[in-house]
PDB file of C-alpha atoms in Angstrom:
ATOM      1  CA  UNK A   1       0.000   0.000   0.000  1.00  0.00           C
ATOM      2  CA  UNK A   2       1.469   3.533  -1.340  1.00  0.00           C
ATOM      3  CA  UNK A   3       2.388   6.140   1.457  1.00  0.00           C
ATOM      4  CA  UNK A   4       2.548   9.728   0.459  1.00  0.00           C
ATOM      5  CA  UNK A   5       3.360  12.417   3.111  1.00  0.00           C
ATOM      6  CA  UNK A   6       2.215  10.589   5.876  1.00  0.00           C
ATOM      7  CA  UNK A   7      -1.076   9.717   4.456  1.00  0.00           C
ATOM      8  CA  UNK A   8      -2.000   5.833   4.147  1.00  0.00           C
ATOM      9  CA  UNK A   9      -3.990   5.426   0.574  1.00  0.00           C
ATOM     10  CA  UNK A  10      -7.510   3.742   1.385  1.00  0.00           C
ATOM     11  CA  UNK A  11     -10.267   3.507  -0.353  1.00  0.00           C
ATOM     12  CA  UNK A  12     -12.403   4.477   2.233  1.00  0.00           C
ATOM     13  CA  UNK A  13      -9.687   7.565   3.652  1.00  0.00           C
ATOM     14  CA  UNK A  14     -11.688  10.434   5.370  1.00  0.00           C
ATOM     15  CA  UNK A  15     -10.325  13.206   6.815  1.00  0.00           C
ATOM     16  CA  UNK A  16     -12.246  16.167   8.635  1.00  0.00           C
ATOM     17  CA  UNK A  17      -9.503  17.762   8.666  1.00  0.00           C
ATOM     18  CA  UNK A  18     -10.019  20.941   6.125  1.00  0.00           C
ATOM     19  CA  UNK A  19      -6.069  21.449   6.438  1.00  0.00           C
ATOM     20  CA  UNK A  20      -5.395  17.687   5.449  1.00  0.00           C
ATOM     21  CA  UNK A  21      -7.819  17.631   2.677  1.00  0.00           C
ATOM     22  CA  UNK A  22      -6.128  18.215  -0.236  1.00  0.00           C
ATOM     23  CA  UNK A  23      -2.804  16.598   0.908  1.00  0.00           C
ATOM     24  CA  UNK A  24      -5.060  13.354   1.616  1.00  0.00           C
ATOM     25  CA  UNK A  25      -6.676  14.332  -1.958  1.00  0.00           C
ATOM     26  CA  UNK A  26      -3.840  14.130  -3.659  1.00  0.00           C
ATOM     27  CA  UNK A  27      -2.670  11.306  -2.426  1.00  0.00           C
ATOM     28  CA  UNK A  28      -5.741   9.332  -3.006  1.00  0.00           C
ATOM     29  CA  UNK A  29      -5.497  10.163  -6.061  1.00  0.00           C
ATOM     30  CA  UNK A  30      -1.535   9.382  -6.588  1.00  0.00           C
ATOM     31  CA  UNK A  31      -2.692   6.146  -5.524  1.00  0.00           C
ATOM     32  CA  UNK A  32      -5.298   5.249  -7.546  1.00  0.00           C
ATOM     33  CA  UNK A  33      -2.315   6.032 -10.572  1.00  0.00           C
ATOM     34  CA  UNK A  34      -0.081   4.143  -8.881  1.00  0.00           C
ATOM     35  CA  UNK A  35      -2.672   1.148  -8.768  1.00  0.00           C
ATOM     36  CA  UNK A  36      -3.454   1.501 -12.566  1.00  0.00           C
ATOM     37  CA  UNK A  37      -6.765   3.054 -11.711  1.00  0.00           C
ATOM     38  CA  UNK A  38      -8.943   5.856 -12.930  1.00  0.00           C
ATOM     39  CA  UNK A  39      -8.055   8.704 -11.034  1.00  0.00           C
ATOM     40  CA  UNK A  40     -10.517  11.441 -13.172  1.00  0.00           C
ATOM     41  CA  UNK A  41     -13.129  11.614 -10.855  1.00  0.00           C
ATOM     42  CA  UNK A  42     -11.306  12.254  -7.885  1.00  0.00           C
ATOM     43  CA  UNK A  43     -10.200  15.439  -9.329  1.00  0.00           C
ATOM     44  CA  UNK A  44     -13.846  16.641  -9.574  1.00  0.00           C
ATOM     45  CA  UNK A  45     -13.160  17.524  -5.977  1.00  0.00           C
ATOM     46  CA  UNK A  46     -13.090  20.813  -4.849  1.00  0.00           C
ATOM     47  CA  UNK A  47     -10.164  21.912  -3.336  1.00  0.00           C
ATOM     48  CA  UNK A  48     -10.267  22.898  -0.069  1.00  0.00           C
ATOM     49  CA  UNK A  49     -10.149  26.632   1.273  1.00  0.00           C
ATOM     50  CA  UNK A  50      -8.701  27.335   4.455  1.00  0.00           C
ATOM     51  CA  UNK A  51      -9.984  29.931   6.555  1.00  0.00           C
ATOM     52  CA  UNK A  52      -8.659  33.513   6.244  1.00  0.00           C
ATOM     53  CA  UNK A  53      -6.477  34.912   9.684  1.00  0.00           C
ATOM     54  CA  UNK A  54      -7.962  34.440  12.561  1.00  0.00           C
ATOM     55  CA  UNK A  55     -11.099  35.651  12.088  1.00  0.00           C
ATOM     56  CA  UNK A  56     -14.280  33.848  13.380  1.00  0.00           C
ATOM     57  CA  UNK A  57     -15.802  32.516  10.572  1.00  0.00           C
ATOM     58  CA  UNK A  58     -18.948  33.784   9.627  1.00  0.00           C
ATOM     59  CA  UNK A  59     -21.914  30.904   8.595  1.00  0.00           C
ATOM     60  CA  UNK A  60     -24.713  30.987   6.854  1.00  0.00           C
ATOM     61  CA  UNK A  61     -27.266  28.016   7.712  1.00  0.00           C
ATOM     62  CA  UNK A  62     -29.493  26.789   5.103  1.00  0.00           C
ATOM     63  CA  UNK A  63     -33.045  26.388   6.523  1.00  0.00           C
ATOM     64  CA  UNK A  64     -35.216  22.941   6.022  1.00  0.00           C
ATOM     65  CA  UNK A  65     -38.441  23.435   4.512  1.00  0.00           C
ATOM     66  CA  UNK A  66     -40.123  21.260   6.136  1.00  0.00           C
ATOM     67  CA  UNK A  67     -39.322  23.533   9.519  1.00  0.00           C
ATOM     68  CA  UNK A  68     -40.418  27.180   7.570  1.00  0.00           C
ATOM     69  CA  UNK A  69     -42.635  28.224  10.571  1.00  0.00           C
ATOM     70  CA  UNK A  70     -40.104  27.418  13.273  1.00  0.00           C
ATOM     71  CA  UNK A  71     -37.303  30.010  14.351  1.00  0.00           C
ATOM     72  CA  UNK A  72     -34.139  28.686  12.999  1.00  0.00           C
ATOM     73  CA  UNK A  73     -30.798  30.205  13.109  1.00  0.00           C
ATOM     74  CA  UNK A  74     -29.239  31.368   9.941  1.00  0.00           C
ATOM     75  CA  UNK A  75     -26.515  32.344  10.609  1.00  0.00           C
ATOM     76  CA  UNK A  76     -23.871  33.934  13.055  1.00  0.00           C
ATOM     77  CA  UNK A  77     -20.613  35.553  13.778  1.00  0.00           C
ATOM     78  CA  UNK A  78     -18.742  38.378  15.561  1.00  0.00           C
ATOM     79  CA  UNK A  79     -20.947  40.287  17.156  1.00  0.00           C
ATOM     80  CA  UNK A  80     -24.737  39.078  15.756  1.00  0.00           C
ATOM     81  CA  UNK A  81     -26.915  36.134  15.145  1.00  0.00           C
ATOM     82  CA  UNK A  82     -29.490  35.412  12.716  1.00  0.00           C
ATOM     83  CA  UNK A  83     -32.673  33.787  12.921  1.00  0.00           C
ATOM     84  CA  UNK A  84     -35.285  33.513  10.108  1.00  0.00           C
ATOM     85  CA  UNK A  85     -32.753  35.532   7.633  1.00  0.00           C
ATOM     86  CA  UNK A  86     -33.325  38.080  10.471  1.00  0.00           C
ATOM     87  CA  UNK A  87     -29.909  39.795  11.783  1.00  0.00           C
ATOM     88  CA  UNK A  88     -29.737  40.861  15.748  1.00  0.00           C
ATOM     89  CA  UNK A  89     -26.956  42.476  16.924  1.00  0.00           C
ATOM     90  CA  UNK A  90     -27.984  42.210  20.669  1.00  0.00           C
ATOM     91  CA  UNK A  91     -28.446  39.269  23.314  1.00  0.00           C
ATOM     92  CA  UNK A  92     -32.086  37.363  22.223  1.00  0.00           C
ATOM     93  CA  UNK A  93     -33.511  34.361  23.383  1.00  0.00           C
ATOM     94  CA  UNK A  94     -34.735  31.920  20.950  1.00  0.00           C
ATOM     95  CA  UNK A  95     -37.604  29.174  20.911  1.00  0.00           C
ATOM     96  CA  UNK A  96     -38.707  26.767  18.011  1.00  0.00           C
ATOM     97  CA  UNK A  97     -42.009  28.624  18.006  1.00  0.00           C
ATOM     98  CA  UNK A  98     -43.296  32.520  18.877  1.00  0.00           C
ATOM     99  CA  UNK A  99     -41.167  35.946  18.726  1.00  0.00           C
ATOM    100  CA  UNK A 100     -37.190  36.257  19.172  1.00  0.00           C
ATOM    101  CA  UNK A 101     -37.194  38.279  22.466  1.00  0.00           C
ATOM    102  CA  UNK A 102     -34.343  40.506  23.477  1.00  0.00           C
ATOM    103  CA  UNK A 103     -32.531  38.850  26.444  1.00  0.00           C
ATOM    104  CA  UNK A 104     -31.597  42.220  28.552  1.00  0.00           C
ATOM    105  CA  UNK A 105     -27.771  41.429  29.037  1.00  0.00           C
ATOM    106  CA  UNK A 106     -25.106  43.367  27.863  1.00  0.00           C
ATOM    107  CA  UNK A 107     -21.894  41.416  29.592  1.00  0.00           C
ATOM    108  CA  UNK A 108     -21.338  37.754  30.742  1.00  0.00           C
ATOM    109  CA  UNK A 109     -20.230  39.007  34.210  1.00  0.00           C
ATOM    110  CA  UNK A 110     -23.455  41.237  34.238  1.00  0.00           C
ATOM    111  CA  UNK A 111     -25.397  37.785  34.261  1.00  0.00           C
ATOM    112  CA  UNK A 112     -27.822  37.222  37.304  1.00  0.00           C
ATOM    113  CA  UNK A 113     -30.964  34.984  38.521  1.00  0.00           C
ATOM    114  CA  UNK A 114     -33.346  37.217  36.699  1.00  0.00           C
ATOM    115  CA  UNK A 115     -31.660  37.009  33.150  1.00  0.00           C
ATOM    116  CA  UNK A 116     -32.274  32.883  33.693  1.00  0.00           C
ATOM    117  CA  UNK A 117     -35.474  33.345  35.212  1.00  0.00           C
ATOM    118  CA  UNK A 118     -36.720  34.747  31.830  1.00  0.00           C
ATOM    119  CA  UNK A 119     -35.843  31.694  30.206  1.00  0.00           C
ATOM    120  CA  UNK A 120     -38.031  29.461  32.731  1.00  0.00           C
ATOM    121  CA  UNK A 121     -41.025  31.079  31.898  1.00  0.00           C
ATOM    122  CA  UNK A 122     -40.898  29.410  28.468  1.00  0.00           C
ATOM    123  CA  UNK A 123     -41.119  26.221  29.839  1.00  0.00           C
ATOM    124  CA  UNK A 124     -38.235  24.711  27.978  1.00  0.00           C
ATOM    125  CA  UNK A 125     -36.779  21.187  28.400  1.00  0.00           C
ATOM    126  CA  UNK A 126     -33.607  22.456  27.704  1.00  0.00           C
ATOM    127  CA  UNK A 127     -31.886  25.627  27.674  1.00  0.00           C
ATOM    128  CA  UNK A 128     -28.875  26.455  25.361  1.00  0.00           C
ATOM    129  CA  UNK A 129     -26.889  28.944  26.709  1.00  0.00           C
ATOM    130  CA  UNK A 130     -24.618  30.587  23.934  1.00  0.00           C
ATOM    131  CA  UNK A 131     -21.639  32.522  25.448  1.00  0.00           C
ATOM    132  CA  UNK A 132     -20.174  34.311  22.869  1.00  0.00           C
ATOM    133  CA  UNK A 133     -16.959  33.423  21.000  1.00  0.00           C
ATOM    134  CA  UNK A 134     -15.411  31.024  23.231  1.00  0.00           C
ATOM    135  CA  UNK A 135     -17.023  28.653  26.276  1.00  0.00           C
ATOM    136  CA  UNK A 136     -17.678  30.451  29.498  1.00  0.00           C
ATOM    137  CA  UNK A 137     -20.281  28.987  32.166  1.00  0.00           C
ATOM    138  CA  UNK A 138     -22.618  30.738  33.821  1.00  0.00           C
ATOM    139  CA  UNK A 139     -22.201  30.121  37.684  1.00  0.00           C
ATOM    140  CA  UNK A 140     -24.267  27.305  38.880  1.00  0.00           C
ATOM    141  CA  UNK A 141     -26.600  29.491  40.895  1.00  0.00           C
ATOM    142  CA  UNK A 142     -27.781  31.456  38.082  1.00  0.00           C
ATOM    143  CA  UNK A 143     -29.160  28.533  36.881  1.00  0.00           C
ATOM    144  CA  UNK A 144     -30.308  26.710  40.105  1.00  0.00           C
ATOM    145  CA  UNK A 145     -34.252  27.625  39.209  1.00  0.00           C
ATOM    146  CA  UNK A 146     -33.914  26.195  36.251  1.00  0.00           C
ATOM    147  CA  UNK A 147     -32.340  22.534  37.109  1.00  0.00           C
ATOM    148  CA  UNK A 148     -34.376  22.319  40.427  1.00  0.00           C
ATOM    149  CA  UNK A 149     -37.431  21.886  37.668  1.00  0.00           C
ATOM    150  CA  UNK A 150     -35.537  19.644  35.840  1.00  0.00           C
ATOM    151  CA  UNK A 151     -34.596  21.807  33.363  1.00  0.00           C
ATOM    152  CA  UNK A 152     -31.189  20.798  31.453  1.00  0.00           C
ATOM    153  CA  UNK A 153     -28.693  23.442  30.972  1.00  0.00           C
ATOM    154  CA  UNK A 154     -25.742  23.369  28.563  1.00  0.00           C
ATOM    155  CA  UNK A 155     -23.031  26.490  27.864  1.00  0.00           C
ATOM    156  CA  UNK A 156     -21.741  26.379  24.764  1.00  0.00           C
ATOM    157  CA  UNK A 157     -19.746  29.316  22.690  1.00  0.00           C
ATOM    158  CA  UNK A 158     -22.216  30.939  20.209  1.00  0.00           C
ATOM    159  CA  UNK A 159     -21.164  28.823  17.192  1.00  0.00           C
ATOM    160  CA  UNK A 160     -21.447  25.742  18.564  1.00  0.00           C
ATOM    161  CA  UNK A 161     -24.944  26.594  20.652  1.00  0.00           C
ATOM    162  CA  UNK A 162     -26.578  27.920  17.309  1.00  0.00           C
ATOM    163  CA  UNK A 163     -25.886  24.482  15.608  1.00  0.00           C
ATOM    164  CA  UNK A 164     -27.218  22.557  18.531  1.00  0.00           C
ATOM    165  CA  UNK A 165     -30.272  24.883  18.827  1.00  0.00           C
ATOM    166  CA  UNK A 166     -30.757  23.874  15.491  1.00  0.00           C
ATOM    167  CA  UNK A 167     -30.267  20.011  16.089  1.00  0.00           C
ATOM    168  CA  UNK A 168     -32.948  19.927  18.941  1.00  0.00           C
ATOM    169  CA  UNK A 169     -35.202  22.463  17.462  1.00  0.00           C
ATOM    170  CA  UNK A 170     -35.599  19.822  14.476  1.00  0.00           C
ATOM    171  CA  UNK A 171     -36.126  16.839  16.540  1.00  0.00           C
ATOM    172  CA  UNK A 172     -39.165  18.503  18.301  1.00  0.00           C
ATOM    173  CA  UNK A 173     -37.810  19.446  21.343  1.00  0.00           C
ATOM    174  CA  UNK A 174     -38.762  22.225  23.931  1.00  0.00           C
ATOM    175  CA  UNK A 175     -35.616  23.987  23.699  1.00  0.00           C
ATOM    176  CA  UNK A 176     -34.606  27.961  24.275  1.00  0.00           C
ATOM    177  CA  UNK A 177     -31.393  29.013  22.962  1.00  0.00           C
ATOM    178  CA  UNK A 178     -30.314  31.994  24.817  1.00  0.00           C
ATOM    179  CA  UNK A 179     -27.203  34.058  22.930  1.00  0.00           C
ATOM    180  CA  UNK A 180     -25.287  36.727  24.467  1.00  0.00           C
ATOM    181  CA  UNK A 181     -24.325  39.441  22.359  1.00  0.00           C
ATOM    182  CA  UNK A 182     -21.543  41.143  24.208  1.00  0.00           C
ATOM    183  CA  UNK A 183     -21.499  45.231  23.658  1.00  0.00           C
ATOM    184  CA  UNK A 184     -18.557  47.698  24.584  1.00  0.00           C
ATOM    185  CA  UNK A 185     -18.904  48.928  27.582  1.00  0.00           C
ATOM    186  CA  UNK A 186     -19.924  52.650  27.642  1.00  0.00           C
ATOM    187  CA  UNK A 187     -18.185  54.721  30.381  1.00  0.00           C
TER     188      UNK A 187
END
C-alpha cells in the first residue's frame, strides 16, 4: 500500500480535517495512478479553502423546509446572530415557536438569577446557553431555578450553541437558545 506524506492510501480515507484535505486528496489520487486506476473523478473535488487569519468565521445556515414556521438560526458571527434571515446584533432568546425576544444582558459578568429566570417562563426542556466566541459557564446558581425543575442546561460558545439549537429544534424538542451578544462597555 502507497504512502505519500504521511497519508495511508484507502479507499475508504476520510479526513475532517479541512487542512489535510487536499494533501489526503492528492494522495488518493496518486494512488489510484499508482494502482493503474482511474483517477478522473477524484479530481472533480473541490479543493479545499482554508480559513482567512484568525477571524471567526462567519456561517450561513441553510433552513429545512419542512421547519419554515419554526425560528431557525441562519446564521452567526462576531458580534450578531441570525434567525429567520433576520440579523440581531444584541443578546435574544430563541424558541422553536413565537417571537425572538431581546434577552436584557449586555456582559457575561453582568449575568444574574433574573436574566435565567426569563428563560423558565418558556417552559423549555432544555436551555442552550450561547456565550459568545469562546465557552464560558454561567455560575451554577444562576441557573439553580432552572435545574431544580428539571430543566437541562448546557453552555456552549455561540457557534457551537446555534448548531445545537438547530439540532434539537428539528427533533421537536422544547428547547430555548439563549445568545449573548456582548457590547462595549460605555463609560
Amino acid at each position: 500500500m502507497p504512502h505519500c506524506n504521511g497519508f495511508a492510501v484507502l479507499r475508504t480515507a476520510k479526513s475532517y480535517n479541512l487542512a489535510n484535505y487536499d494533501r489526503l486528496r492528492q494522495c488518493i489520487i496518486d494512488g489510484l495512478r499508482h494502482a493503474g486506476q482511474d483517477a478522473r473523478p477524484l479530481n472533480d473535488l473541490p479543493i479545499a479553502q482554508p480559513p482567512l487569519g484568525r477571524e471567526s468565521p462567519k456561517v450561513k445556515l441553510h433552513q429545512d423546509p419542512s421547519q419554515a414556521a419554526l425560528n431557525t438560526v441562519t446564521g452567526y458571527g462576531p458580534g450578531y446572530v441570525e434567525v429567520n434571515k433576520v440579523r440581531y446584533n444584541h443578546s435574544v432568546m430563541i424558541a422553536p415557536e413565537g417571537d425572538v425576544t431581546p434577552w436584557p444582558v449586555s456582559r457575561f459578568e453582568a449575568l444574574d438569577t433574573s436574566h435565567f429566570d426569563l428563560l423558565r417562563a418558556r417552559e423549555p426542556e432544555v436551555v442552550i446557553f450561547g456565550s459568545g466566541e469562546r465557552l464560558r459557564f454561567a455560575h451554577p446558581r444562576l441557573t439553580t431555578a432552572l435545574t431544580s425543575q428539571r430543566v437541562g442546561v448546557d453552555s456552549m460558545d455561540t457557534q457551537a450553541a446555534c448548531r445545537t439549537y438547530n439540532i434539537l429544534m428539528t427533533e421537536g424538542r422544547r428547547v430555548v437558545l439563549a445568545v449573548l451578544i456582548e457590547t462595549e462597555a460605555t463609560e
